[in-house]
Amino acid sequence: MEEHVLIRDLKLEKESAYRLLVDTYKGRVFNSILNILQDEEDADDTTQDTFIQVFQSINQFNEQSALGTWIHRIAIRKALDKLRQRKNRQRLLTILPWWMPKEEINMQHTYHHPGIALENKERAADLFKAINTLPEKQKVAFNLIKVEGMSYDEASAIMEQSIKGIESLISRAKVNLQKQLAHHRKQ
């Protein structure tokens, strides 16, 4: 189905269009969110939240970008919101542990990406831990370009930044990751 037909059918609230949209974009959206959140359960919830947002706001979609780009923007925004929310809860739990006694501080979370071969799990866990320390924009750009293999054009459209800006983010992310990984190896 052509994209403009899918968009028209989504705006007409056709169930088949919703199913096709989810079938077409769910895997890629989930992977983008998973790479940012590094937690499968949170990624699954955030993926669902993303598609709910898409369904609720499809009538505001002005088609100035590709549908997939628009969906990815929503997904990245939702993932970053979830990440901020998680960090705020962790900070609050550190300050006021008696307030949320059933929650644990999860600072040493080790993430194992499901697509990484068993023999590379430890190295991948170190890399994802280092990626998690990057500033927000560097983290998103690095995940889109280096982890997901998107082109600079695609990442530029999703992040609404120039290609030069994306290149700069990737360059700084590489430097920061090298520092993090070198520090980790010394320990």
XYZ file of C-alpha atoms in Angstrom:
187
model
C 0.000 0.000 0.000
C 1.317 3.433 -0.870
C 2.072 5.732 2.046
C -0.483 8.423 1.145
C -3.209 5.745 0.940
C -2.185 4.356 4.330
C -2.277 7.845 5.843
C -5.704 8.515 4.329
C -7.015 5.186 5.692
C -5.535 5.921 9.119
C -7.283 9.282 9.154
C -10.506 7.486 8.199
C -9.861 5.176 11.208
C -9.822 1.977 9.172
C -8.789 -0.936 11.371
C -6.857 -2.618 8.550
C -4.724 0.519 8.215
C -3.922 0.473 11.936
C -2.892 -3.177 11.716
C -0.714 -2.513 8.681
C 0.910 0.481 10.358
C 1.829 -1.527 13.462
C 3.017 -4.522 11.404
C 5.167 -2.260 9.253
C 6.791 -0.116 11.949
C 6.612 -2.005 15.246
C 9.947 -3.834 14.977
C 11.991 -0.817 14.023
C 10.273 1.417 16.589
C 10.752 -1.181 19.333
C 14.464 -1.516 18.500
C 14.985 2.251 18.557
C 13.281 2.517 21.921
C 15.088 -0.551 23.285
C 18.458 0.901 22.349
C 17.660 4.049 24.324
C 15.939 2.513 27.356
C 17.959 -0.711 27.512
C 15.050 -2.520 29.140
C 12.731 -4.800 27.147
C 9.677 -4.325 29.371
C 9.963 -0.529 29.312
C 10.639 -0.651 25.563
C 7.510 -2.725 24.994
C 5.371 -0.321 27.054
C 6.874 2.704 25.326
C 6.322 1.141 21.896
C 2.647 0.715 22.757
C 2.512 4.307 24.016
C 4.093 5.431 20.746
C 1.432 3.767 18.606
C -1.333 5.086 20.847
C 0.094 8.587 20.314
C 0.312 7.962 16.554
C -3.331 6.852 16.423
C -4.471 9.795 18.531
C -2.573 12.394 16.546
C -2.680 11.042 12.979
C -5.067 13.819 11.975
C -2.408 16.380 12.906
C 0.199 14.668 10.720
C 0.897 17.234 7.990
C 2.948 14.952 5.701
C 5.954 17.289 5.616
C 8.092 14.249 6.405
C 7.757 10.545 5.734
C 5.316 8.673 7.962
C 8.131 6.500 9.340
C 10.178 9.564 10.240
C 7.220 11.101 12.091
C 6.587 7.846 13.975
C 10.270 7.618 14.898
C 10.236 11.183 16.243
C 7.327 10.257 18.499
C 9.101 7.052 19.578
C 12.364 8.828 20.404
C 10.504 11.525 22.338
C 8.561 8.890 24.302
C 11.754 6.925 25.042
C 13.587 10.019 26.242
C 10.605 10.972 28.420
C 10.640 7.478 29.934
C 14.395 7.735 30.513
C 13.993 11.099 32.261
C 11.138 9.724 34.343
C 13.264 6.720 35.349
C 16.214 8.961 36.299
C 13.939 11.240 38.333
C 12.489 8.244 40.205
C 15.986 6.919 40.907
C 17.089 10.336 42.155
C 14.004 10.611 44.355
C 14.546 7.103 45.703
C 18.140 8.003 46.581
C 17.030 11.124 48.450
C 13.874 9.715 50.061
C 14.207 5.890 50.244
C 11.409 5.642 52.828
C 8.938 7.206 50.393
C 9.014 4.284 47.940
C 10.221 1.359 50.109
C 9.237 -1.367 47.601
C 11.360 0.084 44.799
C 15.050 -0.595 44.427
C 17.823 1.688 43.302
C 18.960 0.190 40.022
C 22.258 1.896 39.305
C 24.182 -1.239 38.285
C 21.730 -2.381 35.633
C 23.483 -4.570 33.061
C 21.810 -4.607 29.691
C 22.106 -7.532 27.295
C 20.812 -6.673 23.839
C 18.829 -9.645 22.491
C 20.539 -9.437 19.095
C 24.086 -9.867 20.445
C 25.783 -13.272 20.222
C 26.463 -14.978 23.548
C 30.261 -14.691 23.302
C 29.966 -10.912 22.835
C 27.431 -10.260 25.628
C 29.967 -8.951 28.141
C 31.613 -6.545 25.689
C 28.211 -5.441 24.422
C 27.009 -4.870 27.997
C 30.044 -2.630 28.597
C 29.321 -0.718 25.386
C 25.626 -0.228 26.186
C 26.508 0.857 29.712
C 28.860 3.446 28.211
C 26.236 4.537 25.650
C 23.839 5.055 28.530
C 26.185 7.675 30.022
C 26.194 9.822 26.876
C 24.299 13.113 26.818
C 20.788 12.669 25.431
C 21.327 13.897 21.859
C 24.614 12.021 21.483
C 22.956 8.863 22.757
C 20.082 9.142 20.285
C 22.335 9.966 17.330
C 24.772 7.163 18.161
C 21.971 4.628 18.521
C 20.304 5.657 15.273
C 23.512 5.719 13.204
C 25.852 3.171 14.751
C 23.550 0.705 16.478
C 20.560 0.716 14.123
C 22.526 1.484 10.979
C 20.381 4.379 9.782
C 21.768 6.843 7.290
C 22.734 10.339 8.359
C 19.818 11.621 6.271
C 17.332 9.457 8.197
C 18.781 10.400 11.586
C 18.810 14.052 10.562
C 15.110 13.917 9.685
C 14.164 12.045 12.876
C 16.178 14.312 15.167
C 15.280 17.431 13.175
C 18.939 18.482 13.005
C 21.303 19.151 10.137
C 23.540 16.380 8.876
C 26.533 18.413 10.102
C 24.907 18.534 13.533
C 24.429 14.752 13.511
C 28.044 14.247 12.407
C 29.181 16.434 15.295
C 27.063 14.469 17.783
C 28.490 11.177 16.499
C 32.041 12.501 16.695
C 31.579 13.675 20.292
C 29.807 10.415 21.198
C 32.763 8.389 19.887
C 35.222 10.435 21.930
C 33.083 10.093 25.067
C 32.627 6.352 24.518
C 36.366 5.842 24.039
C 36.988 7.621 27.351
C 34.296 5.600 29.135
C 35.496 2.268 27.742
C 39.170 3.049 28.443
C 38.263 3.942 32.032
C 36.238 0.722 32.346
C 39.128 -1.451 31.069
C 41.479 0.063 33.675
C 39.213 -1.031 36.515
